[in-house]
Amino acid sequence: MSELVPGGNLPLPGGAVTVRVPGPFDVSALVTDDGGKVRDDGDFVFYNQPAAPGATLRGDALTVDPARLRTGATRVTVVVSPAEPGTPLGRLPSPTLHVTDAAGRPLARFTPPRPRQETVLLLAELYRRGDRWKLRALGQGYADGLAGLARDFGVDVVDDTPAPGPDSAAAGAPGARRLTGSAAGVGPSPAPPAAAQSAPDPDGFTALVNSARADAGSPPVSLDPRLMSAARAHSAAMAASGRLGVESRDGVSVYQRVVGAGYAYLTVGEHLVSGPRATAEFIAYCLRTDGARRALHDPAFTHAGVAHVHDGPTGDTYWTALWARPFTPDGLAGVAAAVTDLTNRERARAGLPPLAADPLLTVAAQAHSADMVARAFYSHTAPGGSRPWDRAAAAGSTRRSIGENIACGQRSPAEVVEGWMNSPGHRANILKPGFTHLGVGFAGGGRAGTYWTQLFGG
């Protein structure tokens, strides 16, 4: 194992590597090109949007697979900040970076000189040189906070201080995407999709899946031709590029393919796998893997689609399996009610009165989530310039105090509320005593798969 000093570098082995920073710190990452700028907000990975193609954050550990980074990415900068916002790093133990390979073997360790008044530290960077990737120790301090750092890298960070107007607040974070597993959301269409038609069953897929679901006490799923079509398109795109990914090199995510095929969903999950040569082998793989097994057994799913393509530069077999539950108005109402209930539980713990559901705020929140999917952006400010209080007023709301939380990629009401509560700006909106009403919006599709909006009023 190598002990690095500032400026020291280390060649990395092929495959994924994991960097971990234990202690009272938050770990973040910025995926950039040689110019040091992100392509869009989806290249910023942190606690409230913990994944981008090739980079996944779990607690204090960031796993990076260079081969799966988005096209054009040549650098991943690892950032640490205090878990308690505003705390100077000098009041905490010096953060130590631990680097391991895909098998968990230690590769390197780096402890920078003790910071002083800095609140953010660029700890290390993974970078490409030719056809190889290396790790460089940095230890560069930043006194302008995580938002200032993100802006310098080109991330569109929303200022929580509203423009002149109503007493307002907004909290959001750059978009997040998931590489594998499940994502929950709501379809962008106000009407449910057409009734599912029967689809050919490839190599007994349905029988194998439903046997495993029955063993777990879950109801059966049926094959949906729209999901089959989306799965075929995504498997072909992965095979053409020779790599797995939620977003293929043509810039289209698997979630966009599902919606584009005509399936508006309330919940969706995916398995993206290479290697198995037959359906039975693919199902056996899914049942051996914790996350894949949970999705295969998930009782919320009612439809499935699967496809595989043996092609491409690597000669591998690329599989896409999709699991989904269709959008319905009642399902949307249930998801919104669950978010409101979980939000009010957090307020009750803080000794605050509950928020009442507001139909006008709900209209504005739902429209914003759908707009983020339709126009492919993730921000409190829409491409036309509207901000939360503008959208509330346009929906007919006369409430003087307006606040907004947004999120994307989370799999359930519980997950999104937990993420908001773990983020100081979002938490402040949820626990603001002056707010009395709430509208909730969801949309499924886009690059992240799910887009959530809370619009508060007081």
PDB file of N, CA, C and O in Angstrom, residues 260-289:
ATOM      1  N   GLY A 260     -40.718   6.675 -23.610  1.00  0.00           N
ATOM      2  CA  GLY A 260     -40.833   6.830 -25.048  1.00  0.00           C
ATOM      3  C   GLY A 260     -41.570   5.682 -25.717  1.00  0.00           C
ATOM      4  O   GLY A 260     -42.184   5.857 -26.773  1.00  0.00           O
ATOM      5  N   ALA A 261     -41.524   4.503 -25.100  1.00  0.00           N
ATOM      6  CA  ALA A 261     -42.247   3.356 -25.639  1.00  0.00           C
ATOM      7  C   ALA A 261     -43.734   3.397 -25.290  1.00  0.00           C
ATOM      8  O   ALA A 261     -44.488   2.530 -25.722  1.00  0.00           O
ATOM      9  N   GLY A 262     -44.136   4.392 -24.491  1.00  0.00           N
ATOM     10  CA  GLY A 262     -45.551   4.552 -24.172  1.00  0.00           C
ATOM     11  C   GLY A 262     -45.970   4.042 -22.822  1.00  0.00           C
ATOM     12  O   GLY A 262     -47.171   3.986 -22.528  1.00  0.00           O
ATOM     13  N   TYR A 263     -45.008   3.669 -21.956  1.00  0.00           N
ATOM     14  CA  TYR A 263     -45.349   3.155 -20.631  1.00  0.00           C
ATOM     15  C   TYR A 263     -45.080   4.248 -19.596  1.00  0.00           C
ATOM     16  O   TYR A 263     -43.933   4.529 -19.252  1.00  0.00           O
ATOM     17  N   ALA A 264     -46.129   4.894 -19.124  1.00  0.00           N
ATOM     18  CA  ALA A 264     -46.013   5.874 -18.037  1.00  0.00           C
ATOM     19  C   ALA A 264     -46.071   5.121 -16.721  1.00  0.00           C
ATOM     20  O   ALA A 264     -46.998   4.351 -16.487  1.00  0.00           O
ATOM     21  N   TYR A 265     -45.075   5.320 -15.870  1.00  0.00           N
ATOM     22  CA  TYR A 265     -44.953   4.457 -14.693  1.00  0.00           C
ATOM     23  C   TYR A 265     -45.091   5.224 -13.384  1.00  0.00           C
ATOM     24  O   TYR A 265     -44.786   6.409 -13.281  1.00  0.00           O
ATOM     25  N   LEU A 266     -45.521   4.464 -12.396  1.00  0.00           N
ATOM     26  CA  LEU A 266     -45.540   4.937 -11.023  1.00  0.00           C
ATOM     27  C   LEU A 266     -44.270   4.497 -10.307  1.00  0.00           C
ATOM     28  O   LEU A 266     -43.714   5.222  -9.487  1.00  0.00           O
ATOM     29  N   THR A 267     -43.826   3.293 -10.593  1.00  0.00           N
ATOM     30  CA  THR A 267     -42.542   2.798 -10.088  1.00  0.00           C
ATOM     31  C   THR A 267     -41.855   2.053 -11.220  1.00  0.00           C
ATOM     32  O   THR A 267     -42.512   1.462 -12.079  1.00  0.00           O
ATOM     33  N   VAL A 268     -40.534   2.064 -11.227  1.00  0.00           N
ATOM     34  CA  VAL A 268     -39.777   1.356 -12.261  1.00  0.00           C
ATOM     35  C   VAL A 268     -38.464   0.881 -11.652  1.00  0.00           C
ATOM     36  O   VAL A 268     -37.923   1.507 -10.746  1.00  0.00           O
ATOM     37  N   GLY A 269     -37.973  -0.233 -12.117  1.00  0.00           N
ATOM     38  CA  GLY A 269     -36.672  -0.748 -11.710  1.00  0.00           C
ATOM     39  C   GLY A 269     -35.995  -1.365 -12.907  1.00  0.00           C
ATOM     40  O   GLY A 269     -36.639  -1.706 -13.901  1.00  0.00           O
ATOM     41  N   GLU A 270     -34.681  -1.527 -12.838  1.00  0.00           N
ATOM     42  CA  GLU A 270     -33.955  -2.094 -13.968  1.00  0.00           C
ATOM     43  C   GLU A 270     -32.800  -2.948 -13.490  1.00  0.00           C
ATOM     44  O   GLU A 270     -32.227  -2.703 -12.422  1.00  0.00           O
ATOM     45  N   HIS A 271     -32.480  -3.970 -14.280  1.00  0.00           N
ATOM     46  CA  HIS A 271     -31.250  -4.736 -14.107  1.00  0.00           C
ATOM     47  C   HIS A 271     -30.488  -4.669 -15.416  1.00  0.00           C
ATOM     48  O   HIS A 271     -31.022  -5.043 -16.465  1.00  0.00           O
ATOM     49  N   LEU A 272     -29.258  -4.219 -15.357  1.00  0.00           N
ATOM     50  CA  LEU A 272     -28.395  -4.117 -16.524  1.00  0.00           C
ATOM     51  C   LEU A 272     -27.194  -5.018 -16.272  1.00  0.00           C
ATOM     52  O   LEU A 272     -26.411  -4.771 -15.352  1.00  0.00           O
ATOM     53  N   VAL A 273     -27.063  -6.068 -17.048  1.00  0.00           N
ATOM     54  CA  VAL A 273     -26.085  -7.123 -16.771  1.00  0.00           C
ATOM     55  C   VAL A 273     -25.431  -7.544 -18.075  1.00  0.00           C
ATOM     56  O   VAL A 273     -26.083  -7.581 -19.124  1.00  0.00           O
ATOM     57  N   SER A 274     -24.149  -7.898 -18.020  1.00  0.00           N
ATOM     58  CA  SER A 274     -23.495  -8.509 -19.171  1.00  0.00           C
ATOM     59  C   SER A 274     -22.915  -9.851 -18.738  1.00  0.00           C
ATOM     60  O   SER A 274     -22.504 -10.014 -17.586  1.00  0.00           O
ATOM     61  N   GLY A 275     -22.923 -10.793 -19.658  1.00  0.00           N
ATOM     62  CA  GLY A 275     -22.309 -12.080 -19.368  1.00  0.00           C
ATOM     63  C   GLY A 275     -23.210 -13.286 -19.547  1.00  0.00           C
ATOM     64  O   GLY A 275     -22.872 -14.193 -20.313  1.00  0.00           O
ATOM     65  N   PRO A 276     -24.348 -13.382 -18.815  1.00  0.00           N
ATOM     66  CA  PRO A 276     -25.186 -14.577 -18.944  1.00  0.00           C
ATOM     67  C   PRO A 276     -25.583 -14.841 -20.393  1.00  0.00           C
ATOM     68  O   PRO A 276     -25.865 -13.907 -21.149  1.00  0.00           O
ATOM     69  N   ARG A 277     -25.607 -16.126 -20.760  1.00  0.00           N
ATOM     70  CA  ARG A 277     -25.905 -16.481 -22.150  1.00  0.00           C
ATOM     71  C   ARG A 277     -27.336 -16.955 -22.340  1.00  0.00           C
ATOM     72  O   ARG A 277     -27.809 -17.055 -23.467  1.00  0.00           O
ATOM     73  N   ALA A 278     -28.037 -17.267 -21.249  1.00  0.00           N
ATOM     74  CA  ALA A 278     -29.398 -17.788 -21.355  1.00  0.00           C
ATOM     75  C   ALA A 278     -30.253 -17.179 -20.258  1.00  0.00           C
ATOM     76  O   ALA A 278     -29.734 -16.696 -19.238  1.00  0.00           O
ATOM     77  N   THR A 279     -31.583 -17.217 -20.456  1.00  0.00           N
ATOM     78  CA  THR A 279     -32.502 -16.602 -19.501  1.00  0.00           C
ATOM     79  C   THR A 279     -32.360 -17.197 -18.113  1.00  0.00           C
ATOM     80  O   THR A 279     -32.334 -16.475 -17.111  1.00  0.00           O
ATOM     81  N   ALA A 280     -32.267 -18.525 -18.029  1.00  0.00           N
ATOM     82  CA  ALA A 280     -32.154 -19.164 -16.709  1.00  0.00           C
ATOM     83  C   ALA A 280     -30.893 -18.708 -15.988  1.00  0.00           C
ATOM     84  O   ALA A 280     -30.895 -18.480 -14.768  1.00  0.00           O
ATOM     85  N   GLU A 281     -29.803 -18.529 -16.738  1.00  0.00           N
ATOM     86  CA  GLU A 281     -28.553 -18.058 -16.133  1.00  0.00           C
ATOM     87  C   GLU A 281     -28.699 -16.620 -15.651  1.00  0.00           C
ATOM     88  O   GLU A 281     -28.184 -16.239 -14.593  1.00  0.00           O
ATOM     89  N   PHE A 282     -29.405 -15.785 -16.434  1.00  0.00           N
ATOM     90  CA  PHE A 282     -29.628 -14.398 -16.042  1.00  0.00           C
ATOM     91  C   PHE A 282     -30.463 -14.324 -14.761  1.00  0.00           C
ATOM     92  O   PHE A 282     -30.134 -13.575 -13.830  1.00  0.00           O
ATOM     93  N   ILE A 283     -31.543 -15.091 -14.684  1.00  0.00           N
ATOM     94  CA  ILE A 283     -32.378 -15.086 -13.474  1.00  0.00           C
ATOM     95  C   ILE A 283     -31.588 -15.580 -12.278  1.00  0.00           C
ATOM     96  O   ILE A 283     -31.687 -15.023 -11.172  1.00  0.00           O
ATOM     97  N   ALA A 284     -30.763 -16.618 -12.464  1.00  0.00           N
ATOM     98  CA  ALA A 284     -29.947 -17.126 -11.363  1.00  0.00           C
ATOM     99  C   ALA A 284     -28.994 -16.054 -10.855  1.00  0.00           C
ATOM    100  O   ALA A 284     -28.780 -15.906  -9.649  1.00  0.00           O
ATOM    101  N   TYR A 285     -28.423 -15.267 -11.783  1.00  0.00           N
ATOM    102  CA  TYR A 285     -27.552 -14.167 -11.375  1.00  0.00           C
ATOM    103  C   TYR A 285     -28.321 -13.165 -10.524  1.00  0.00           C
ATOM    104  O   TYR A 285     -27.836 -12.715  -9.476  1.00  0.00           O
ATOM    105  N   CYS A 286     -29.512 -12.782 -10.978  1.00  0.00           N
ATOM    106  CA  CYS A 286     -30.306 -11.805 -10.237  1.00  0.00           C
ATOM    107  C   CYS A 286     -30.632 -12.298  -8.834  1.00  0.00           C
ATOM    108  O   CYS A 286     -30.618 -11.530  -7.864  1.00  0.00           O
ATOM    109  N   LEU A 287     -30.905 -13.575  -8.693  1.00  0.00           N
ATOM    110  CA  LEU A 287     -31.275 -14.118  -7.386  1.00  0.00           C
ATOM    111  C   LEU A 287     -30.074 -14.231  -6.452  1.00  0.00           C
ATOM    112  O   LEU A 287     -30.247 -14.321  -5.237  1.00  0.00           O
ATOM    113  N   ARG A 288     -28.866 -14.191  -7.010  1.00  0.00           N
ATOM    114  CA  ARG A 288     -27.667 -14.260  -6.163  1.00  0.00           C
ATOM    115  C   ARG A 288     -27.250 -12.888  -5.650  1.00  0.00           C
ATOM    116  O   ARG A 288     -26.420 -12.781  -4.746  1.00  0.00           O
ATOM    117  N   THR A 289     -27.777 -11.818  -6.239  1.00  0.00           N
ATOM    118  CA  THR A 289     -27.342 -10.454  -5.932  1.00  0.00           C
ATOM    119  C   THR A 289     -28.412  -9.747  -5.111  1.00  0.00           C
ATOM    120  O   THR A 289     -29.576  -9.705  -5.509  1.00  0.00           O
TER     121      THR A 289
END
